[in-house]
PDB file of C-alpha atoms and ligand atoms in Angstrom:
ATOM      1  CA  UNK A  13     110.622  96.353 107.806  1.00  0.00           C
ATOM      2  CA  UNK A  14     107.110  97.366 106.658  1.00  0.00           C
ATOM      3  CA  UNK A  15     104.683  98.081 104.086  1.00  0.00           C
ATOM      4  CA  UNK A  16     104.084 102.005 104.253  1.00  0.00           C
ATOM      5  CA  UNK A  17     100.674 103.821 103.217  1.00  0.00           C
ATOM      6  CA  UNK A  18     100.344 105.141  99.743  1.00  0.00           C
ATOM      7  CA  UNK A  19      99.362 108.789  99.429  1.00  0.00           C
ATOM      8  CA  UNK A  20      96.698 109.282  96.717  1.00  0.00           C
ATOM      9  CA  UNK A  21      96.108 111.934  93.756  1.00  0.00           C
ATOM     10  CA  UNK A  22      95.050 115.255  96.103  1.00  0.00           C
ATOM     11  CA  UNK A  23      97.603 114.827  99.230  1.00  0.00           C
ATOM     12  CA  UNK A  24     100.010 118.435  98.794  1.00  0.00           C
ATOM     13  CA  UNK A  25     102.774 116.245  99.437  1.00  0.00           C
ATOM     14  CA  UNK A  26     102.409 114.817  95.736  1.00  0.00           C
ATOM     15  CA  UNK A  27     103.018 118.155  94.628  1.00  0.00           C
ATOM     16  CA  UNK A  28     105.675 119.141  96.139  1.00  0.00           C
ATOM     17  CA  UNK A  29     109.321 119.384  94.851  1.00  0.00           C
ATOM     18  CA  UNK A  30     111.023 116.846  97.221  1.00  0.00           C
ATOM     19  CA  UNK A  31     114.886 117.434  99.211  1.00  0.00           C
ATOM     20  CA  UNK A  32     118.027 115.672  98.067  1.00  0.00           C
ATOM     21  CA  UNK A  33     119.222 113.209 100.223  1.00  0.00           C
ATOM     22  CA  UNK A  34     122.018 114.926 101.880  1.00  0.00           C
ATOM     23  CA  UNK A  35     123.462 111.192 103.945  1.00  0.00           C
ATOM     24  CA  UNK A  36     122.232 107.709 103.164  1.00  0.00           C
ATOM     25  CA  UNK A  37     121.765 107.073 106.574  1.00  0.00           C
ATOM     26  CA  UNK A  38     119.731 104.158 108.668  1.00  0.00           C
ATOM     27  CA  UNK A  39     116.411 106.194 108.322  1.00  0.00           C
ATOM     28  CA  UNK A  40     117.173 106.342 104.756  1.00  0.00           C
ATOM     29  CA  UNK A  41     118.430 102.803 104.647  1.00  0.00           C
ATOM     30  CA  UNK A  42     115.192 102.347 106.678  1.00  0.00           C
ATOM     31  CA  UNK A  43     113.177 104.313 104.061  1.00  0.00           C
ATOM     32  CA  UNK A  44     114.082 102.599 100.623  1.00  0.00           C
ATOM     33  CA  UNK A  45     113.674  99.047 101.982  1.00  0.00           C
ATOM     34  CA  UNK A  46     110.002  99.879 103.263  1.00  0.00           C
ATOM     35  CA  UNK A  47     109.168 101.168  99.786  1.00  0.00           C
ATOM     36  CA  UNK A  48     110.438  98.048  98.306  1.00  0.00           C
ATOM     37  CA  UNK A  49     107.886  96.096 100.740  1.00  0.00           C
ATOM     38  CA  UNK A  50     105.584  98.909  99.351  1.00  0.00           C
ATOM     39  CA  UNK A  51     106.346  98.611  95.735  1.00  0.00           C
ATOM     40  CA  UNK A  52     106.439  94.521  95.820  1.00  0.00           C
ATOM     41  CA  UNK A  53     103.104  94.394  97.919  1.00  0.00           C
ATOM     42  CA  UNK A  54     100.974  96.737  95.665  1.00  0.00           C
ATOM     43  CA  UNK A  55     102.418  95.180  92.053  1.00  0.00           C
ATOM     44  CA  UNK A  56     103.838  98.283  91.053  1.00  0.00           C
ATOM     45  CA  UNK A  57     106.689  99.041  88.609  1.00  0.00           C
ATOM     46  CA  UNK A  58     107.802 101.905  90.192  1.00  0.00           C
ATOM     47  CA  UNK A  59     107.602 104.172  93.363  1.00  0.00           C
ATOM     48  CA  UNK A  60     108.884 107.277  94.503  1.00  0.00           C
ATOM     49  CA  UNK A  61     109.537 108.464  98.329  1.00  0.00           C
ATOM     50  CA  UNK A  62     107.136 111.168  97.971  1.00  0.00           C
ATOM     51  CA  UNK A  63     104.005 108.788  97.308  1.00  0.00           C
ATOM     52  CA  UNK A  64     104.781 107.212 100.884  1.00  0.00           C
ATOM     53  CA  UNK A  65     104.242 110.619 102.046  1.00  0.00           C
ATOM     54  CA  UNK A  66     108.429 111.372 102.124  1.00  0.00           C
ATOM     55  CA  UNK A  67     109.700 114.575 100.159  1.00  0.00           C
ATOM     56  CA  UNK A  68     112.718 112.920  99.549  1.00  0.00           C
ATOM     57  CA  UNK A  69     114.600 112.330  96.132  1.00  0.00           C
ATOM     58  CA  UNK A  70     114.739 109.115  96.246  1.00  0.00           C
ATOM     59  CA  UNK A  71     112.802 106.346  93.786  1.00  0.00           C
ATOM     60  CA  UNK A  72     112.875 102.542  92.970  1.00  0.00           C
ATOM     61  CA  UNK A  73     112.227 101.090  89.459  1.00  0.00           C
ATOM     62  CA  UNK A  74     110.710  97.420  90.020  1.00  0.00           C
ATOM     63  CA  UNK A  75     109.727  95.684  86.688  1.00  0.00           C
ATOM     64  CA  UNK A  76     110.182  92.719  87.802  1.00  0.00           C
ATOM     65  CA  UNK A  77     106.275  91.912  87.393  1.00  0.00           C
ATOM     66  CA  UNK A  78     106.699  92.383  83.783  1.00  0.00           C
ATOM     67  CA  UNK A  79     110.137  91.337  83.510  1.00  0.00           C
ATOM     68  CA  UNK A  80     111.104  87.901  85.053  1.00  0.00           C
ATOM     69  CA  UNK A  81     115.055  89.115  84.574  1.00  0.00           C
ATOM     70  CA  UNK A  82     114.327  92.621  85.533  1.00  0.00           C
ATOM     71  CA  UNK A  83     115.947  93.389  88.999  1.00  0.00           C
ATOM     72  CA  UNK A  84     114.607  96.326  91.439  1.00  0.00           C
ATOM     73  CA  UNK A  85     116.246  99.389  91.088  1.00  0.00           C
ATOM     74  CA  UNK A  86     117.347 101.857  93.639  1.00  0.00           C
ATOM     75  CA  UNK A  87     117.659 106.087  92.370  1.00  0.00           C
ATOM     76  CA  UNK A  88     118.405 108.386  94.908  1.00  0.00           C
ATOM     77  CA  UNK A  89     119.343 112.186  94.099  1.00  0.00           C
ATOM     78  CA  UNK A  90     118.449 110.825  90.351  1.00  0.00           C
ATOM     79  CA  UNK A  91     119.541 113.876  87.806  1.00  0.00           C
ATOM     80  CA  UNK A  92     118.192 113.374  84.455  1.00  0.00           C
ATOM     81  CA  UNK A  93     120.892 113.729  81.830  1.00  0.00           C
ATOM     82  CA  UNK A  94     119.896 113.727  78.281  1.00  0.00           C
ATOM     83  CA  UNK A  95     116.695 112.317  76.680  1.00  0.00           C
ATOM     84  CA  UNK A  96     116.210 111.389  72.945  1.00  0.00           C
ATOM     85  CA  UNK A  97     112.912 110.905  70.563  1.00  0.00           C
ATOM     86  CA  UNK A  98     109.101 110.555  71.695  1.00  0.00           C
ATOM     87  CA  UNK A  99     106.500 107.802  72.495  1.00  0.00           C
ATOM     88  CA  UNK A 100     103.414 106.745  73.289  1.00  0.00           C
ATOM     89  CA  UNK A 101     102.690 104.648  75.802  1.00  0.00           C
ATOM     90  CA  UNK A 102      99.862 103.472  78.833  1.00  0.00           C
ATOM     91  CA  UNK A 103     100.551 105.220  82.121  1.00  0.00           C
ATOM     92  CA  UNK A 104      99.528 104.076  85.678  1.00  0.00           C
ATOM     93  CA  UNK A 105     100.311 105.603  89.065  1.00  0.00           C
ATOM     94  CA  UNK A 106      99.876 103.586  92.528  1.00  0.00           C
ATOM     95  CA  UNK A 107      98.859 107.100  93.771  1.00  0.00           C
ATOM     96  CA  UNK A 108      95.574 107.231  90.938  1.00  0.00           C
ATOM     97  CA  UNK A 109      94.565 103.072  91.436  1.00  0.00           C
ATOM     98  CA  UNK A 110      92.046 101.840  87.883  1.00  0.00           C
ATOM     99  CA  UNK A 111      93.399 105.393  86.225  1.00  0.00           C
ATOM    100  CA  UNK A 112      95.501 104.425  83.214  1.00  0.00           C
ATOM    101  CA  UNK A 113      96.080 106.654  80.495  1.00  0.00           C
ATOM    102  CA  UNK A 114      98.244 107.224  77.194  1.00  0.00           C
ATOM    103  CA  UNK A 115     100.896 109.365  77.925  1.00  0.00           C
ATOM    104  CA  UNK A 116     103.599 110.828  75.370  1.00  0.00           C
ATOM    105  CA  UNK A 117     107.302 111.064  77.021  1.00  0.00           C
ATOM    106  CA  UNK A 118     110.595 110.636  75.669  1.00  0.00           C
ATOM    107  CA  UNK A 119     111.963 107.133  74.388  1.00  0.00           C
ATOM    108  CA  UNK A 120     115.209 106.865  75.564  1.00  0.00           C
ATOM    109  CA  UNK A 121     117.023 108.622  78.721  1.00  0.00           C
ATOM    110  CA  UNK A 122     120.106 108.519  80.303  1.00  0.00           C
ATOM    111  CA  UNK A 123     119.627 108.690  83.799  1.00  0.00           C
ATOM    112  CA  UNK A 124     122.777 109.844  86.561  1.00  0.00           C
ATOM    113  CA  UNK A 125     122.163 109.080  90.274  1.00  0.00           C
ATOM    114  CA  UNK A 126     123.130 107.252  93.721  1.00  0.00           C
ATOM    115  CA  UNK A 127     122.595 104.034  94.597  1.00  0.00           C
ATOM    116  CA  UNK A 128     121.754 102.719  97.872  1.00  0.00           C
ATOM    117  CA  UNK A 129     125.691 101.499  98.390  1.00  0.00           C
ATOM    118  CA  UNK A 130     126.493 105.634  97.843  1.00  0.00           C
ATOM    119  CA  UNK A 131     127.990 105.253  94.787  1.00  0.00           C
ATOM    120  CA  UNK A 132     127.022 106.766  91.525  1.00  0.00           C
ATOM    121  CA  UNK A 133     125.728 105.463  88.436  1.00  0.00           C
ATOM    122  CA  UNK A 134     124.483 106.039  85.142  1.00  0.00           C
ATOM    123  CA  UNK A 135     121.894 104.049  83.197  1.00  0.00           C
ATOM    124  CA  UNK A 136     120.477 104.395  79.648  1.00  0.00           C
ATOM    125  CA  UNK A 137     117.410 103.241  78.852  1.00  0.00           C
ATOM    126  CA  UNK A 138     114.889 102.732  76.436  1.00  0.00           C
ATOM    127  CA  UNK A 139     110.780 101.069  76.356  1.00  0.00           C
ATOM    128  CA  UNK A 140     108.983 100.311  79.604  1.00  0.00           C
ATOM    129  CA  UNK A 141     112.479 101.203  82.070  1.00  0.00           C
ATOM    130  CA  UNK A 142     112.520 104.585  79.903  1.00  0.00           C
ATOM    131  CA  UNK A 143     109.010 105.132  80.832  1.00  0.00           C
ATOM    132  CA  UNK A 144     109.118 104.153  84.529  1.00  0.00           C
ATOM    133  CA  UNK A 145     112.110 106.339  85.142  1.00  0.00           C
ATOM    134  CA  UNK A 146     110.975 109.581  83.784  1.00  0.00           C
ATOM    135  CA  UNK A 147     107.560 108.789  85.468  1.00  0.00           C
ATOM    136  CA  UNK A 148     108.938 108.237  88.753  1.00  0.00           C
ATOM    137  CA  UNK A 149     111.612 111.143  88.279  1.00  0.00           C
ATOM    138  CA  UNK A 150     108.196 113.296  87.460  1.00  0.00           C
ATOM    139  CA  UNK A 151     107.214 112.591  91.403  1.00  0.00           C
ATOM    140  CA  UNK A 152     110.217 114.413  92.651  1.00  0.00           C
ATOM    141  CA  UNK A 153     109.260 117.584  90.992  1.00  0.00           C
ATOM    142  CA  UNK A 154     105.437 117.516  91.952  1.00  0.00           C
ATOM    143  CA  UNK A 155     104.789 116.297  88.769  1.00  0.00           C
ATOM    144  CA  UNK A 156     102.047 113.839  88.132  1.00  0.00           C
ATOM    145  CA  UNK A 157     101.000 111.892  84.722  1.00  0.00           C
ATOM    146  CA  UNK A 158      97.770 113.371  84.552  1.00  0.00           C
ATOM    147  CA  UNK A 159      99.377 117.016  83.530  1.00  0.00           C
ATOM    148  CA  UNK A 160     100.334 115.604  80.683  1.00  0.00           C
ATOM    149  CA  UNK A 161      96.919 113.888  79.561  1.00  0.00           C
ATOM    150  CA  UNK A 162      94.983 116.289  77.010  1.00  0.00           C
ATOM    151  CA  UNK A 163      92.386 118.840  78.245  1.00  0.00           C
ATOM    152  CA  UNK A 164      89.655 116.625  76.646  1.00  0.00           C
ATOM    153  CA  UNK A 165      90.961 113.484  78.880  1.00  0.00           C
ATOM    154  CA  UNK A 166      91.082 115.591  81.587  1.00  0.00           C
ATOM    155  CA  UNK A 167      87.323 116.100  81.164  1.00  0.00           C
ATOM    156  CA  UNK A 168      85.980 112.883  80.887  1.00  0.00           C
ATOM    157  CA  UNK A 169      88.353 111.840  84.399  1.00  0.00           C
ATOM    158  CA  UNK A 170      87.227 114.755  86.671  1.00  0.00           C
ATOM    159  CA  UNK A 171      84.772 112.986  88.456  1.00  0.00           C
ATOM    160  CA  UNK A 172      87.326 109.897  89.754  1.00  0.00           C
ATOM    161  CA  UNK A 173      89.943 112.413  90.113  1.00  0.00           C
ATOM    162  CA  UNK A 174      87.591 114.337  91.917  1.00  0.00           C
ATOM    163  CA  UNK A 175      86.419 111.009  93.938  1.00  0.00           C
ATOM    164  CA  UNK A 176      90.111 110.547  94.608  1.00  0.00           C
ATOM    165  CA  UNK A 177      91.426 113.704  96.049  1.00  0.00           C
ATOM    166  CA  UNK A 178      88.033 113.905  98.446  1.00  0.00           C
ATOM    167  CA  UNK A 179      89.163 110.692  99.572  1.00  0.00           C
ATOM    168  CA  UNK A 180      92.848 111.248 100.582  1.00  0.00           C
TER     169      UNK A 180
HETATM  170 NI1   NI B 211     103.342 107.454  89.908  1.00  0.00          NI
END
């Protein structure tokens, strides 16, 4: 298996609402375990199929660089069931590297989706899980963090995002 290429802020695939997984098949099987050489590689706590340039609902939790116990998570055809209270909290994206920014998003969530074996799960969480979930989950609807950063923030980023996008 391989590292794959992450798409940057400006490639239309980030923006697009990705397809559910009909079969976990060998090119899906194929898919997930390359983005968990992607994820591992690049030190992030998260990725989504779509960053690797893949419109597919599928994403992978790994927070295992801030969590020692933490274990990498697998979310494919991930339905978001019920979320609960707001917070604050610091925001990166592989697909925007040195942009971090506050970002206000639910708490808690209780997450429903497939795991890699084809069974189904549910998960609640809360904190830095909570985040990475809903931020990941955000890819597969062409959502990206920086819709949610204030128009003022917005401003003072437009030239990297600008640098960004030029570059992809
Ligand atoms: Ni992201």
């Amino acid at each position: 298996m391989a590292e794959r290429q992450i798409v940057n802020y400006g490639d239309p695939v980030l923006r697009e609402v990705a397809k559910p997984v009909e079969e976990i098949d060998q090119e899906i099987k194929d898919l997930v375990s390359d983005m968990v050489d992607t994820v591992k590689e690049a030190n992030g706590l998260g990725l989504a199929a779509p960053q690797v340039g893949q419109s597919k609902r599928i994403f992978l939790v790994d927070l295992s660089a801030v969590d020692m116990t933490a274990t990498l998570k697998v979310f494919i055809n991930p339905e978001i069931v019920e979320t609960e209270d707001e917070i604050e909290m610091e925001e990166g994206c592989l697909s925007f590297p040195g942009i971090f920014q506050k970002i206000i998003r639910p708490a808690r969530v209780k997450v429903r989706a497939t795991g890699l074996d084809g069974n189904q799960f549910e998960m609640v969480a809360d904190g830095i899980l909570a985040r990475a979930i809903l931020h990941e989950y955000d890819h597969l609807e062409g959502k990206l963090f920086i819709d949610k950063i204030s128009s003022m923030a917005r401003t003072m980023l437009r030239g990297r995002l600008r640098k960004l996008s030029q570059a992809s």
